[in-house]
PDB file of C-alpha atoms in Angstrom:
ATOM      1  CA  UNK A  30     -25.174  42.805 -33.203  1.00 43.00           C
ATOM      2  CA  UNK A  31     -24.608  44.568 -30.199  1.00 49.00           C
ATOM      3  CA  UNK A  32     -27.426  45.428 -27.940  1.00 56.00           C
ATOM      4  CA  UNK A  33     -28.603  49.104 -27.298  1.00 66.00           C
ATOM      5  CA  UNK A  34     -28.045  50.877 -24.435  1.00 78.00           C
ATOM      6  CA  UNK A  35     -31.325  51.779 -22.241  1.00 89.00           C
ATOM      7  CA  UNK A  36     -31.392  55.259 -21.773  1.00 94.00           C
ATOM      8  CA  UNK A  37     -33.388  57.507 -18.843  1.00 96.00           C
ATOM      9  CA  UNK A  38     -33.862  61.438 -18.715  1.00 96.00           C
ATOM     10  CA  UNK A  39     -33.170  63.247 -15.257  1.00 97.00           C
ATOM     11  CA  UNK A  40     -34.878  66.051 -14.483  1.00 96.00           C
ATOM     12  CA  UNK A  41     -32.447  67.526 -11.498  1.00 96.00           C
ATOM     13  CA  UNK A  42     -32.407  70.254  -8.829  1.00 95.00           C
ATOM     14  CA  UNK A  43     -29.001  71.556  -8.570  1.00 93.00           C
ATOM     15  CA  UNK A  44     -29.733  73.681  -5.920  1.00 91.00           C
ATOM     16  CA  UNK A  45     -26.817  73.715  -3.210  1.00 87.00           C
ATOM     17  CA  UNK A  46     -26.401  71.820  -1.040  1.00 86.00           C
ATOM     18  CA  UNK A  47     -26.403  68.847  -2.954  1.00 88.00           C
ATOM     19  CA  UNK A  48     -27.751  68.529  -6.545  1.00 94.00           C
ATOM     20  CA  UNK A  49     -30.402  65.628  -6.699  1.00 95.00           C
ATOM     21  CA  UNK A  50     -32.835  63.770  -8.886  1.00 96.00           C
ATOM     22  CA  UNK A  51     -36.451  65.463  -8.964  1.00 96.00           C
ATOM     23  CA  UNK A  52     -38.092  62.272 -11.291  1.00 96.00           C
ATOM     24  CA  UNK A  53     -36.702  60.537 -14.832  1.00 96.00           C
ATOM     25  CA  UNK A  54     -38.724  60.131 -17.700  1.00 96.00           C
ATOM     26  CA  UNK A  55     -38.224  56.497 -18.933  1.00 95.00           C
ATOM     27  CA  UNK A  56     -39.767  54.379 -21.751  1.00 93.00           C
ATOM     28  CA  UNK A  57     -41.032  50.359 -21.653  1.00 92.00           C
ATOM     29  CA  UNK A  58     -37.064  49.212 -22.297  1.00 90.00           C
ATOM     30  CA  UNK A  59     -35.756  50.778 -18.462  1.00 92.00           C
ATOM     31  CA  UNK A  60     -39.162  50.259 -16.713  1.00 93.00           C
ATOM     32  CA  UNK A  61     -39.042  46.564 -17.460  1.00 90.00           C
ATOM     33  CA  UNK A  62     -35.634  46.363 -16.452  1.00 88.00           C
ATOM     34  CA  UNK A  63     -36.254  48.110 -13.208  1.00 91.00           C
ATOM     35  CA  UNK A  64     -39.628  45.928 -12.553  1.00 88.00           C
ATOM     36  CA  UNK A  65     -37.944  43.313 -13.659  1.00 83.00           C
ATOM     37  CA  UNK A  66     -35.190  43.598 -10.490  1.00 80.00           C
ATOM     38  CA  UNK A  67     -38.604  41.968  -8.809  1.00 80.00           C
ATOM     39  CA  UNK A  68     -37.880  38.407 -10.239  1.00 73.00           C
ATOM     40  CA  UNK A  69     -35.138  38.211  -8.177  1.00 68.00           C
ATOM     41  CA  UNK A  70     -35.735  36.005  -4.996  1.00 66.00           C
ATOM     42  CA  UNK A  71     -35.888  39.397  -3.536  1.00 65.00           C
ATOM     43  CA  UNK A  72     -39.557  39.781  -4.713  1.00 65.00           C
ATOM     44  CA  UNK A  73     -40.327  37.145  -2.652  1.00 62.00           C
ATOM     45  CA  UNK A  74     -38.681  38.879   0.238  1.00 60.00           C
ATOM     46  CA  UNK A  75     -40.914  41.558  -0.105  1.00 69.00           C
ATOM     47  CA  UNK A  76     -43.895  39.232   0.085  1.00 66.00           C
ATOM     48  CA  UNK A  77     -42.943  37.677   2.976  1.00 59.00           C
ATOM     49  CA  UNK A  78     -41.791  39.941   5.039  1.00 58.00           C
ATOM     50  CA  UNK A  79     -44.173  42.696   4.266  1.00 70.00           C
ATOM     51  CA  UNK A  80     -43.373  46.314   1.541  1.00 71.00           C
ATOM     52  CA  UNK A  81     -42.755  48.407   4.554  1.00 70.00           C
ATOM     53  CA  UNK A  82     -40.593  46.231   6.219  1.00 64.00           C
ATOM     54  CA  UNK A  83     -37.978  46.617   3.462  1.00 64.00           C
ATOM     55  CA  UNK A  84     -34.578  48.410   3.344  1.00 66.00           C
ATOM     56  CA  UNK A  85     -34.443  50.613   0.409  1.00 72.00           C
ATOM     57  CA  UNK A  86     -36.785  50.986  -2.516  1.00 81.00           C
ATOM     58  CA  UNK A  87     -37.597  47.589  -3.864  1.00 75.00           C
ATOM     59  CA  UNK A  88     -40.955  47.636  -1.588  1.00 81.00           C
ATOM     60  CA  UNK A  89     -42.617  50.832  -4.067  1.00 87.00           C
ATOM     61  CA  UNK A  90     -41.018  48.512  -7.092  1.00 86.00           C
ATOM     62  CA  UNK A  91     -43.728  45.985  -5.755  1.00 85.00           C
ATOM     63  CA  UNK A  92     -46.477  48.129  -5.199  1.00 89.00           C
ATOM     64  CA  UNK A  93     -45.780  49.893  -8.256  1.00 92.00           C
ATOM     65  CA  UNK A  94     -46.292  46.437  -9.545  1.00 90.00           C
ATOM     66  CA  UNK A  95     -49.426  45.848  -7.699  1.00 89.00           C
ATOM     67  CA  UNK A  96     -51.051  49.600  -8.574  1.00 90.00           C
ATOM     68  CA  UNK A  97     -50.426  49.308 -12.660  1.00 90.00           C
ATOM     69  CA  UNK A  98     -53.596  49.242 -14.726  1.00 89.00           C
ATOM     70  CA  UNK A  99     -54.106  47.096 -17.188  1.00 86.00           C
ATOM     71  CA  UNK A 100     -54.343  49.246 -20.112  1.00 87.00           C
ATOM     72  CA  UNK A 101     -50.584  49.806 -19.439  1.00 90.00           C
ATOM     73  CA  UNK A 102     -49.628  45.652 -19.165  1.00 87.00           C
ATOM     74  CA  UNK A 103     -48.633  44.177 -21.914  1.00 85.00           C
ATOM     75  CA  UNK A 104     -51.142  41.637 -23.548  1.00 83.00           C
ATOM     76  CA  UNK A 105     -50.403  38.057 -21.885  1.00 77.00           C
ATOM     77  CA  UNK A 106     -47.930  39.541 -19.164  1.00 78.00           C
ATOM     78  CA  UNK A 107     -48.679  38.333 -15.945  1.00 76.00           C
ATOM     79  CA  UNK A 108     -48.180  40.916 -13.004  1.00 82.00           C
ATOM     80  CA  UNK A 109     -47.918  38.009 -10.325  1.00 79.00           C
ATOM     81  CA  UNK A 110     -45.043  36.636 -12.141  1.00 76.00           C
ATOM     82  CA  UNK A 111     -43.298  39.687 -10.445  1.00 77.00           C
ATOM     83  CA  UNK A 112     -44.984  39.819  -7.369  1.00 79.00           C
ATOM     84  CA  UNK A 113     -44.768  35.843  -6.654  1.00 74.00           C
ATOM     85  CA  UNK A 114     -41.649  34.911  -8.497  1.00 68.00           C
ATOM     86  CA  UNK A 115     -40.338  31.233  -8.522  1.00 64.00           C
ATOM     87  CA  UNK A 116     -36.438  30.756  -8.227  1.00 51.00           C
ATOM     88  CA  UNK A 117     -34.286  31.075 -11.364  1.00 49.00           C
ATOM     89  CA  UNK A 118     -34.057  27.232 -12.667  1.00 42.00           C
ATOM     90  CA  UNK A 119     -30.227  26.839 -13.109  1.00 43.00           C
ATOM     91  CA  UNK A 120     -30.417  26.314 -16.581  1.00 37.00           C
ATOM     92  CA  UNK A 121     -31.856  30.255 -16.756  1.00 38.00           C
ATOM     93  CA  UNK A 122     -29.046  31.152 -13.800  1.00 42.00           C
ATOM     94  CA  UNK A 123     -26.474  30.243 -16.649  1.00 36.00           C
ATOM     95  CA  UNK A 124     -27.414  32.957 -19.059  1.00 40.00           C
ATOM     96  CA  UNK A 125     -24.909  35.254 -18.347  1.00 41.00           C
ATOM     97  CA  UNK A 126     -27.497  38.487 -19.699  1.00 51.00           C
ATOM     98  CA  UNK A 127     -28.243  40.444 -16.661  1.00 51.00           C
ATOM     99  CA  UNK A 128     -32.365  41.290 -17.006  1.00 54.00           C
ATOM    100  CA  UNK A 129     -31.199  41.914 -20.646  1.00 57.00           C
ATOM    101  CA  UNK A 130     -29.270  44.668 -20.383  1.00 64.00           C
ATOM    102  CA  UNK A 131     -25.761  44.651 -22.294  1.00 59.00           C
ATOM    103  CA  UNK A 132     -22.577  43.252 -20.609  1.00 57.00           C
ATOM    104  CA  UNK A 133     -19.170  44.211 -20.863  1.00 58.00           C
ATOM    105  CA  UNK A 134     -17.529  42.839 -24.080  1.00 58.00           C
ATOM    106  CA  UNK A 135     -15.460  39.554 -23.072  1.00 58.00           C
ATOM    107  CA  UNK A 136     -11.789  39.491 -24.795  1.00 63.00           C
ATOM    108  CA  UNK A 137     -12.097  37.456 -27.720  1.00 68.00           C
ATOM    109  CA  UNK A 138     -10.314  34.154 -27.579  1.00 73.00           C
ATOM    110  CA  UNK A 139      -7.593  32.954 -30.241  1.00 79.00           C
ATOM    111  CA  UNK A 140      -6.967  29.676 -31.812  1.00 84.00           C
ATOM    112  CA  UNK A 141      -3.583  28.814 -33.473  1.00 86.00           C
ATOM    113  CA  UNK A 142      -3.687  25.873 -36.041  1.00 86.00           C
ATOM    114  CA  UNK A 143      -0.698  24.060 -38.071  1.00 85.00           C
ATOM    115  CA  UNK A 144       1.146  26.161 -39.770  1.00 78.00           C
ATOM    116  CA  UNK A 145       2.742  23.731 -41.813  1.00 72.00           C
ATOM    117  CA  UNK A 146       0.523  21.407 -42.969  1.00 68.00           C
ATOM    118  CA  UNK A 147       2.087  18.947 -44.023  1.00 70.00           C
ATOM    119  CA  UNK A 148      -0.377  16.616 -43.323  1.00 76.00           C
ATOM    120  CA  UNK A 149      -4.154  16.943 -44.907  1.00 77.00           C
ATOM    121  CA  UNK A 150      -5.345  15.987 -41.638  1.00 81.00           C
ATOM    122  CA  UNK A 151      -3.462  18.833 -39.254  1.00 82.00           C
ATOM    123  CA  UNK A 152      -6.068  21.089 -40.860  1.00 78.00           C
ATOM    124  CA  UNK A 153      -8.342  19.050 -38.118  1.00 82.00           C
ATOM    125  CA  UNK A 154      -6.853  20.448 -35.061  1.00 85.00           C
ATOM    126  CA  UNK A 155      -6.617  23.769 -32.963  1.00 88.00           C
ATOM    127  CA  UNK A 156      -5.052  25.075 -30.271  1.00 86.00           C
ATOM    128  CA  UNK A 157      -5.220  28.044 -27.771  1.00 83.00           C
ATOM    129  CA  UNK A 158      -1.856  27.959 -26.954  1.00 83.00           C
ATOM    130  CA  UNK A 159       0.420  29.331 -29.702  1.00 82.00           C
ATOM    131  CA  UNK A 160       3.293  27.459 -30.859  1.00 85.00           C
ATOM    132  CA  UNK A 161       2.023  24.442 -29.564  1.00 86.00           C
ATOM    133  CA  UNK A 162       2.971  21.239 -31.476  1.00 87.00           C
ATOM    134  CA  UNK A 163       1.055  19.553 -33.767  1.00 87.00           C
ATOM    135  CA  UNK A 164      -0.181  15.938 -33.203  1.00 85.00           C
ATOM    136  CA  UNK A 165       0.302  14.985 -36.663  1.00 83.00           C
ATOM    137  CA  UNK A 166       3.279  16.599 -38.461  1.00 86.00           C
ATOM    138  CA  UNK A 167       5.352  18.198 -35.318  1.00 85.00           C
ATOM    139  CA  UNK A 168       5.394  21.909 -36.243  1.00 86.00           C
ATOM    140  CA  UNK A 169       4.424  24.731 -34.403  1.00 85.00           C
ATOM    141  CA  UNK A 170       0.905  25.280 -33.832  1.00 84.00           C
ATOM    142  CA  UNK A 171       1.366  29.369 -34.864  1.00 83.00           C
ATOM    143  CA  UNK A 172      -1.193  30.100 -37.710  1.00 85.00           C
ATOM    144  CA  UNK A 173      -4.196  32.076 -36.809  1.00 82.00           C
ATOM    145  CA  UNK A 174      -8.116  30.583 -36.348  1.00 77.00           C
ATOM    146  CA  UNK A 175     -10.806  33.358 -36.706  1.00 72.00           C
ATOM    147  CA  UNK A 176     -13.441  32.242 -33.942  1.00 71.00           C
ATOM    148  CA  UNK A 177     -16.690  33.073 -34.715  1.00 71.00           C
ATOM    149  CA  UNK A 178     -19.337  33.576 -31.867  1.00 65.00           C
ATOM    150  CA  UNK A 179     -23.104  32.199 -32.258  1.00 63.00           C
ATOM    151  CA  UNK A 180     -25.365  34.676 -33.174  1.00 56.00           C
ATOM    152  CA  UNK A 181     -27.278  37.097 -31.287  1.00 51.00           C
ATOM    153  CA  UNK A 182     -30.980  36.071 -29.818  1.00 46.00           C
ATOM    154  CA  UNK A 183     -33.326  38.107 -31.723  1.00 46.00           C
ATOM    155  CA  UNK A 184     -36.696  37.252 -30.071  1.00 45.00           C
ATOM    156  CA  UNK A 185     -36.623  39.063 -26.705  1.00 51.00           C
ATOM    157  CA  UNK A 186     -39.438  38.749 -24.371  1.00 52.00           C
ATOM    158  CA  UNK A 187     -42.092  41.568 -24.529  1.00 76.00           C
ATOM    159  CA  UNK A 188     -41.721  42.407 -20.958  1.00 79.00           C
ATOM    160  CA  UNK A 189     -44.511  44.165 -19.065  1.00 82.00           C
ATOM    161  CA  UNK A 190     -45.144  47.633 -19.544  1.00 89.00           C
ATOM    162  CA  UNK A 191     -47.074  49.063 -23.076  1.00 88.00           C
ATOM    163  CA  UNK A 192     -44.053  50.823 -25.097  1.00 84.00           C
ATOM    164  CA  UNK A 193     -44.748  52.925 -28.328  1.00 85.00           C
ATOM    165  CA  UNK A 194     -45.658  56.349 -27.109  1.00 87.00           C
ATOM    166  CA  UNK A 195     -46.255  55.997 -23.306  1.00 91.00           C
ATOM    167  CA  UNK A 196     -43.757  57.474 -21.197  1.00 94.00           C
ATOM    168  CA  UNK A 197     -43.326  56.762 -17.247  1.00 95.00           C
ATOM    169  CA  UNK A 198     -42.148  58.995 -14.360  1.00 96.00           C
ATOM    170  CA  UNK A 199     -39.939  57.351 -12.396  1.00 96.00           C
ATOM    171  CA  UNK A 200     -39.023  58.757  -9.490  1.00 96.00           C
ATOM    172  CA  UNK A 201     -35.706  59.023  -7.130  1.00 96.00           C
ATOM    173  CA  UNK A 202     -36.897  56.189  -4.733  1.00 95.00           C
ATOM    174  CA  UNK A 203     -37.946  54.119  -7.540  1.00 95.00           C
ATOM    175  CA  UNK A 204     -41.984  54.952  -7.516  1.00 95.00           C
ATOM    176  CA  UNK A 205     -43.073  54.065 -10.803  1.00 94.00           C
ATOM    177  CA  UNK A 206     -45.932  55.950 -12.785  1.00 94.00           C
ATOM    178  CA  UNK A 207     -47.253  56.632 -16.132  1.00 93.00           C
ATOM    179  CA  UNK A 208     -46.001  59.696 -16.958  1.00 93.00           C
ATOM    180  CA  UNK A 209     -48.924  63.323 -17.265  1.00 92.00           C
ATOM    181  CA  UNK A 210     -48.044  66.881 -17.095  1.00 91.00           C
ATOM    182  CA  UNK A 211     -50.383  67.080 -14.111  1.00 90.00           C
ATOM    183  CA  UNK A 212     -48.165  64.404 -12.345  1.00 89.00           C
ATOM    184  CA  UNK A 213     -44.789  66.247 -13.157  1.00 90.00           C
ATOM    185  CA  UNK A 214     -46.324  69.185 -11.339  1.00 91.00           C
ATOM    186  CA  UNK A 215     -48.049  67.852  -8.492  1.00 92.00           C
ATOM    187  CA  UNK A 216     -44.143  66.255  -8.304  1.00 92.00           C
ATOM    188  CA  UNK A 217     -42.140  69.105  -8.148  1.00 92.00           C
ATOM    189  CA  UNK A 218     -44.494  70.559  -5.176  1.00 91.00           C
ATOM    190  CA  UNK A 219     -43.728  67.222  -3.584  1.00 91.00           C
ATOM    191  CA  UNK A 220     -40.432  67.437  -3.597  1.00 90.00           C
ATOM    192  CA  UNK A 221     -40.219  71.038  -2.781  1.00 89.00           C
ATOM    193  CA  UNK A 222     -38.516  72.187  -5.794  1.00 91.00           C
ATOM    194  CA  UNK A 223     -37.908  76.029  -4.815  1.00 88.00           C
ATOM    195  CA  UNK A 224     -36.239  77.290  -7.922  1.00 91.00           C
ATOM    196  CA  UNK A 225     -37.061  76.738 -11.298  1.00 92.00           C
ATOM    197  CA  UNK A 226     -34.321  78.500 -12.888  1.00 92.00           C
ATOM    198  CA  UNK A 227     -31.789  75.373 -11.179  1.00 93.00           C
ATOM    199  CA  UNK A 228     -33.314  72.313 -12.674  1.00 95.00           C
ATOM    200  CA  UNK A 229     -31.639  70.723 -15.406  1.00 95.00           C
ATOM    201  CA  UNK A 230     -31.947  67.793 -18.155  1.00 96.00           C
ATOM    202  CA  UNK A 231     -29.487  65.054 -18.506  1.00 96.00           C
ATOM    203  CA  UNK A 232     -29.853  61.630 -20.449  1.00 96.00           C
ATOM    204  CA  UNK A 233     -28.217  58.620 -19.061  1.00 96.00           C
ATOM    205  CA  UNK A 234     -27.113  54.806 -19.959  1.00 94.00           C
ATOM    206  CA  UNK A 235     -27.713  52.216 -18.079  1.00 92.00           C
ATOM    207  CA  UNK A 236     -25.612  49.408 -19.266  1.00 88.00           C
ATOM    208  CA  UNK A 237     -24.435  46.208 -17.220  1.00 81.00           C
ATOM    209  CA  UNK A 238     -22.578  48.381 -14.817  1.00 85.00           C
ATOM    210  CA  UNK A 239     -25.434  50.825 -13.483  1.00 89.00           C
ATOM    211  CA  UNK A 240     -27.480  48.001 -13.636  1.00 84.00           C
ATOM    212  CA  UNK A 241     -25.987  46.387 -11.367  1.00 78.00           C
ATOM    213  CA  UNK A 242     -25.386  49.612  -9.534  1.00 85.00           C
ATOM    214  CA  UNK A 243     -28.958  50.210  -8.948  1.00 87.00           C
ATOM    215  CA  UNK A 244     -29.607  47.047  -8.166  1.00 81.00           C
ATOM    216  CA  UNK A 245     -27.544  47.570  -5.244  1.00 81.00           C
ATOM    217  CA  UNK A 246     -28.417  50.820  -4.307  1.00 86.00           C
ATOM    218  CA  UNK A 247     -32.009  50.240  -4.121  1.00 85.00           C
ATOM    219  CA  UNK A 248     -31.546  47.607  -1.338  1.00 79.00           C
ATOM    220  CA  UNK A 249     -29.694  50.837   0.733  1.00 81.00           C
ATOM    221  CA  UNK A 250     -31.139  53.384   0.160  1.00 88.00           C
ATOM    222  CA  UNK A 251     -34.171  56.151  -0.784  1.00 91.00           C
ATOM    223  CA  UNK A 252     -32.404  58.004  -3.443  1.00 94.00           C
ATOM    224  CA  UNK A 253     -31.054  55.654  -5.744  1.00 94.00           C
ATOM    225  CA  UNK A 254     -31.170  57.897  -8.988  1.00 96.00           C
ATOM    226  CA  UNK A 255     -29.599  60.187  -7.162  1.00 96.00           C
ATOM    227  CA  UNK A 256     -26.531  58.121  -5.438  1.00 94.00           C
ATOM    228  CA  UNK A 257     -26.165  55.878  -9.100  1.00 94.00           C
ATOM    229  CA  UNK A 258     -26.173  58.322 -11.582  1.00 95.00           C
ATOM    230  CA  UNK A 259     -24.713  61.924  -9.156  1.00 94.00           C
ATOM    231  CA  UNK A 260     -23.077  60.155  -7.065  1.00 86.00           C
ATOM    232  CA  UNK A 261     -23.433  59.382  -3.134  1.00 68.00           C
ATOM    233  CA  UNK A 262     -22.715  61.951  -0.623  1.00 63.00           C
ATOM    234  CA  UNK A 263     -20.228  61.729   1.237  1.00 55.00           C
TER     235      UNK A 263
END
């Protein structure tokens, strides 16, 4: 079963010059992933070497961490697992899932068995090359295997945020906030939203691509909802 894509809603200013993100309204699935960029060995970076001291966003990520209540954890989760993470052991650096989010389907791989079978026993042997021989009988290799994958993992870890019907503001340089109508106010004063009449709504995906895109982008810059999902000016 394939796994769903995380979606975000922007709120965003398209006032000239250059449209932009105001804030996004995200649920518990794309505020884990984004806290979750803090198990990374650059969570420890931001320990070390102070929040302010950091290119990019990943320093309100942390204190975002640090300022959640605990009405809004989930039961069990630990906050300083994030803001004191240990290195990946290699045996978790070899799950290919990047902080769960779904990766780009790999081609599906073919395997050819005897297609004369001659023998009982040339039943017993595959190949991925077509038209290879067979051990037993000689023929070509040509008939077609159906491979089938293991199945999907279907316990997934419960993350850190509360889901169900809390929603969280999360804003262009990644501050991180459950979400009020007295916040989404305050915001748009913040950012100096001028006219109403220009802001717009538009859901987005973030699949194994934009993850990684963000990911990136918030070790470079300040508006990294803005440069992932509007594109970076030029």
């Amino acid at each position: 079963m394939a796994m769903t894509l995380i979606t975000m809603k922007l709120l965003i200013d398209s006032s000239p010059p250059r449209p932009r993100v105001v804030f996004a309204e995200a649920h518990k699935d794309a505020v884990d992933f984004l806290f979750s960029l803090l198990t990374m060995p650059s969570g420890t970076a931001v320990k070390l070497l102070g929040k302010d001291s950091m290119v990019g966003c990943i320093g309100n990520l942390y204190t975002s961490v640090e300022k959640l209540d605990d009405p809004y954890v989930q039961p069990g989760a630990v906050k300083d697992a994030m803001l004191s993470p240990t290195m990946l052991s290699p045996a978790a650096k070899s799950n290919r899932s990047f902080f769960r989010l779904p990766e780009p389907s790999p081609a599906m791989k073919r395997f050819f068995r005897c297609s004369g079978y001659t023998y009982s026993s040339c039943r017993n042997y595959v190949t991925e090359e077509r038209g290879a021989r067979c051990p037993i009988c000689g023929n070509q290799m040509l008939a077609d295997s159906q491979y089938v994958p293991s199945g999907p993992v279907t316990q997934e870890a419960k993350g850190l945020v509360q889901g169900g019907m809390v929603t969280y503001t999360v804003t262009d340089d990644l501050k991180i906030f459950p979400m009020s109508n007295i916040s989404s106010i305050a915001l748009l004063n913040t950012v100096a939203v001028r006219d109403l009449g220009a802001l717009q709504e538009r859901t987005v995906q973030i699949g194994y691509k934009e993850g990684l895109e963000i990911l990136k982008t918030s070790l470079q810059s300040k508006t990294i909802l803005t440069d992932v999902f509007l594109g970076k000016k030029t």
